[in-house]
PDB file of C-alpha atoms in Angstrom:
ATOM      1  CA  UNK V  16     110.805  70.589  99.587  1.00 44.00           C
ATOM      2  CA  UNK V  17     109.699  74.185 100.234  1.00 48.00           C
ATOM      3  CA  UNK V  18     106.647  74.454 102.459  1.00 53.00           C
ATOM      4  CA  UNK V  19     103.989  76.949 101.331  1.00 52.00           C
ATOM      5  CA  UNK V  20     104.361  79.126 104.381  1.00 51.00           C
ATOM      6  CA  UNK V  21     108.133  79.582 103.725  1.00 51.00           C
ATOM      7  CA  UNK V  22     107.563  81.514 100.459  1.00 49.00           C
ATOM      8  CA  UNK V  23     104.205  83.193 101.130  1.00 47.00           C
ATOM      9  CA  UNK V  24     104.664  86.781 102.305  1.00 49.00           C
ATOM     10  CA  UNK V  25     102.141  89.553 102.806  1.00 42.00           C
ATOM     11  CA  UNK V  26     100.272  90.188  99.518  1.00 48.00           C
ATOM     12  CA  UNK V  27     103.077  88.531  97.456  1.00 82.00           C
ATOM     13  CA  UNK V  28     102.302  87.601  93.947  1.00 86.00           C
ATOM     14  CA  UNK V  29     103.413  84.021  94.731  1.00 87.00           C
ATOM     15  CA  UNK V  30     100.709  83.783  97.386  1.00 88.00           C
ATOM     16  CA  UNK V  31      98.126  85.236  94.976  1.00 92.00           C
ATOM     17  CA  UNK V  32      99.061  82.788  92.270  1.00 94.00           C
ATOM     18  CA  UNK V  33      99.252  79.864  94.703  1.00 93.00           C
ATOM     19  CA  UNK V  34      95.735  80.442  96.033  1.00 95.00           C
ATOM     20  CA  UNK V  35      94.365  81.127  92.604  1.00 95.00           C
ATOM     21  CA  UNK V  36      95.788  77.890  91.280  1.00 95.00           C
ATOM     22  CA  UNK V  37      94.445  76.001  94.307  1.00 96.00           C
ATOM     23  CA  UNK V  38      90.955  77.195  93.629  1.00 96.00           C
ATOM     24  CA  UNK V  39      91.091  76.209  89.988  1.00 93.00           C
ATOM     25  CA  UNK V  40      92.582  72.735  90.717  1.00 95.00           C
ATOM     26  CA  UNK V  41      90.578  71.758  93.749  1.00 95.00           C
ATOM     27  CA  UNK V  42      87.653  69.685  92.422  1.00 95.00           C
ATOM     28  CA  UNK V  43      85.284  70.296  95.402  1.00 94.00           C
ATOM     29  CA  UNK V  44      85.901  74.104  95.503  1.00 94.00           C
ATOM     30  CA  UNK V  45      85.531  74.256  91.691  1.00 92.00           C
ATOM     31  CA  UNK V  46      82.376  72.214  91.527  1.00 93.00           C
ATOM     32  CA  UNK V  47      80.633  73.431  94.668  1.00 95.00           C
ATOM     33  CA  UNK V  48      81.648  76.996  94.878  1.00 95.00           C
ATOM     34  CA  UNK V  49      83.426  78.283  91.712  1.00 95.00           C
ATOM     35  CA  UNK V  50      80.946  77.185  88.995  1.00 94.00           C
ATOM     36  CA  UNK V  51      77.694  78.067  90.947  1.00 95.00           C
ATOM     37  CA  UNK V  52      79.178  81.519  91.472  1.00 96.00           C
ATOM     38  CA  UNK V  53      80.039  81.846  87.768  1.00 95.00           C
ATOM     39  CA  UNK V  54      76.525  80.783  86.835  1.00 94.00           C
ATOM     40  CA  UNK V  55      75.041  83.280  89.294  1.00 95.00           C
ATOM     41  CA  UNK V  56      77.231  86.157  87.974  1.00 96.00           C
ATOM     42  CA  UNK V  57      76.374  85.124  84.414  1.00 94.00           C
ATOM     43  CA  UNK V  58      72.679  85.282  85.112  1.00 94.00           C
ATOM     44  CA  UNK V  59      73.088  88.808  86.794  1.00 95.00           C
ATOM     45  CA  UNK V  60      75.023  90.039  83.741  1.00 93.00           C
ATOM     46  CA  UNK V  61      72.237  88.744  81.393  1.00 92.00           C
ATOM     47  CA  UNK V  62      69.686  90.504  83.537  1.00 94.00           C
ATOM     48  CA  UNK V  63      71.622  93.757  83.571  1.00 95.00           C
ATOM     49  CA  UNK V  64      71.927  93.554  87.395  1.00 96.00           C
ATOM     50  CA  UNK V  65      75.704  92.811  87.588  1.00 95.00           C
ATOM     51  CA  UNK V  66      77.656  94.797  90.122  1.00 96.00           C
ATOM     52  CA  UNK V  67      81.438  94.351  90.108  1.00 96.00           C
ATOM     53  CA  UNK V  68      81.901  95.473  93.705  1.00 96.00           C
ATOM     54  CA  UNK V  69      79.334  92.865  94.908  1.00 96.00           C
ATOM     55  CA  UNK V  70      80.939  90.288  92.653  1.00 97.00           C
ATOM     56  CA  UNK V  71      84.259  90.845  94.387  1.00 97.00           C
ATOM     57  CA  UNK V  72      82.598  90.309  97.759  1.00 97.00           C
ATOM     58  CA  UNK V  73      81.086  87.054  96.541  1.00 97.00           C
ATOM     59  CA  UNK V  74      84.543  85.902  95.190  1.00 98.00           C
ATOM     60  CA  UNK V  75      85.989  86.857  98.550  1.00 97.00           C
ATOM     61  CA  UNK V  76      83.731  84.239 100.223  1.00 97.00           C
ATOM     62  CA  UNK V  77      85.038  81.601  97.903  1.00 97.00           C
ATOM     63  CA  UNK V  78      88.641  82.767  98.463  1.00 97.00           C
ATOM     64  CA  UNK V  79      88.285  82.550 102.200  1.00 96.00           C
ATOM     65  CA  UNK V  80      86.865  79.019 101.925  1.00 95.00           C
ATOM     66  CA  UNK V  81      89.799  78.112  99.675  1.00 96.00           C
ATOM     67  CA  UNK V  82      92.358  79.630 102.048  1.00 94.00           C
ATOM     68  CA  UNK V  83      90.978  77.622 104.961  1.00 93.00           C
ATOM     69  CA  UNK V  84      91.042  74.411 102.935  1.00 94.00           C
ATOM     70  CA  UNK V  85      94.605  75.135 101.777  1.00 93.00           C
ATOM     71  CA  UNK V  86      95.716  75.764 105.361  1.00 92.00           C
ATOM     72  CA  UNK V  87      94.103  72.608 106.523  1.00 91.00           C
ATOM     73  CA  UNK V  88      95.767  70.604 103.691  1.00 92.00           C
ATOM     74  CA  UNK V  89      99.304  72.087 103.830  1.00 89.00           C
ATOM     75  CA  UNK V  90      99.576  73.712 107.162  1.00 85.00           C
ATOM     76  CA  UNK V  91     100.454  72.636 110.698  1.00 80.00           C
ATOM     77  CA  UNK V  92      97.853  72.354 113.409  1.00 78.00           C
ATOM     78  CA  UNK V  93      99.025  75.501 115.104  1.00 77.00           C
ATOM     79  CA  UNK V  94      98.962  77.614 111.928  1.00 79.00           C
ATOM     80  CA  UNK V  95      96.108  79.904 111.041  1.00 83.00           C
ATOM     81  CA  UNK V  96      94.756  81.149 107.593  1.00 85.00           C
ATOM     82  CA  UNK V  97      96.313  84.485 108.458  1.00 85.00           C
ATOM     83  CA  UNK V  98      99.766  82.849 108.525  1.00 81.00           C
ATOM     84  CA  UNK V  99      99.347  81.543 105.030  1.00 82.00           C
ATOM     85  CA  UNK V 100      97.158  84.166 103.412  1.00 90.00           C
ATOM     86  CA  UNK V 101      96.775  87.539 105.067  1.00 91.00           C
ATOM     87  CA  UNK V 102      93.509  89.386 104.407  1.00 92.00           C
ATOM     88  CA  UNK V 103      95.302  91.696 101.896  1.00 93.00           C
ATOM     89  CA  UNK V 104      96.426  88.678  99.903  1.00 93.00           C
ATOM     90  CA  UNK V 105      92.937  87.133  99.937  1.00 94.00           C
ATOM     91  CA  UNK V 106      91.389  90.410  98.831  1.00 95.00           C
ATOM     92  CA  UNK V 107      93.821  90.506  95.882  1.00 95.00           C
ATOM     93  CA  UNK V 108      92.883  86.974  94.874  1.00 96.00           C
ATOM     94  CA  UNK V 109      89.225  87.847  94.989  1.00 97.00           C
ATOM     95  CA  UNK V 110      89.898  90.979  92.753  1.00 96.00           C
ATOM     96  CA  UNK V 111      91.907  88.887  90.299  1.00 96.00           C
ATOM     97  CA  UNK V 112      89.152  86.289  90.082  1.00 97.00           C
ATOM     98  CA  UNK V 113      86.404  88.873  89.732  1.00 97.00           C
ATOM     99  CA  UNK V 114      88.172  90.690  86.961  1.00 97.00           C
ATOM    100  CA  UNK V 115      89.261  87.557  85.046  1.00 97.00           C
ATOM    101  CA  UNK V 116      85.951  85.737  85.288  1.00 96.00           C
ATOM    102  CA  UNK V 117      83.908  88.822  84.419  1.00 96.00           C
ATOM    103  CA  UNK V 118      85.908  88.984  81.135  1.00 96.00           C
ATOM    104  CA  UNK V 119      85.411  85.222  80.581  1.00 94.00           C
ATOM    105  CA  UNK V 120      81.623  85.519  81.247  1.00 93.00           C
ATOM    106  CA  UNK V 121      81.386  88.443  78.811  1.00 92.00           C
ATOM    107  CA  UNK V 122      83.237  86.459  76.155  1.00 91.00           C
ATOM    108  CA  UNK V 123      80.656  83.577  76.608  1.00 88.00           C
ATOM    109  CA  UNK V 124      83.198  81.055  78.071  1.00 88.00           C
ATOM    110  CA  UNK V 125      80.524  79.588  80.376  1.00 85.00           C
ATOM    111  CA  UNK V 126      77.681  79.644  77.999  1.00 79.00           C
ATOM    112  CA  UNK V 127      76.206  76.213  77.337  1.00 70.00           C
ATOM    113  CA  UNK V 128      74.872  75.298  73.857  1.00 59.00           C
ATOM    114  CA  UNK V 129      71.231  74.249  73.859  1.00 49.00           C
ATOM    115  CA  UNK V 130      70.684  70.503  74.288  1.00 44.00           C
ATOM    116  CA  UNK V 131      74.038  69.692  75.749  1.00 49.00           C
ATOM    117  CA  UNK V 132      73.002  69.360  79.358  1.00 51.00           C
TER     118      UNK V 132
END
């Protein structure tokens, strides 16, 4: 079995994909962080106050939380988040999430039909 830290290198595409998948498949992160952020960004887009640079910063907060959770779950006690996901990698994940979810929000992926809640 390959440990995550064995294939994760500085800003590697594998590390970006690994953290992106972890965010999308971790129920707590998805429910407590991801969806509230999507809702907030959706509202700002509807109000014409959306700023993509600010969105990237907000996604970065989620990515940092995810990187810490990943390290806690799969790392050794002596390992740090920087060992698994250097800042450059985390910034890239935030950029990927911001770009992808902005397109999804614009397409109406997260719109809820009236009366379904």
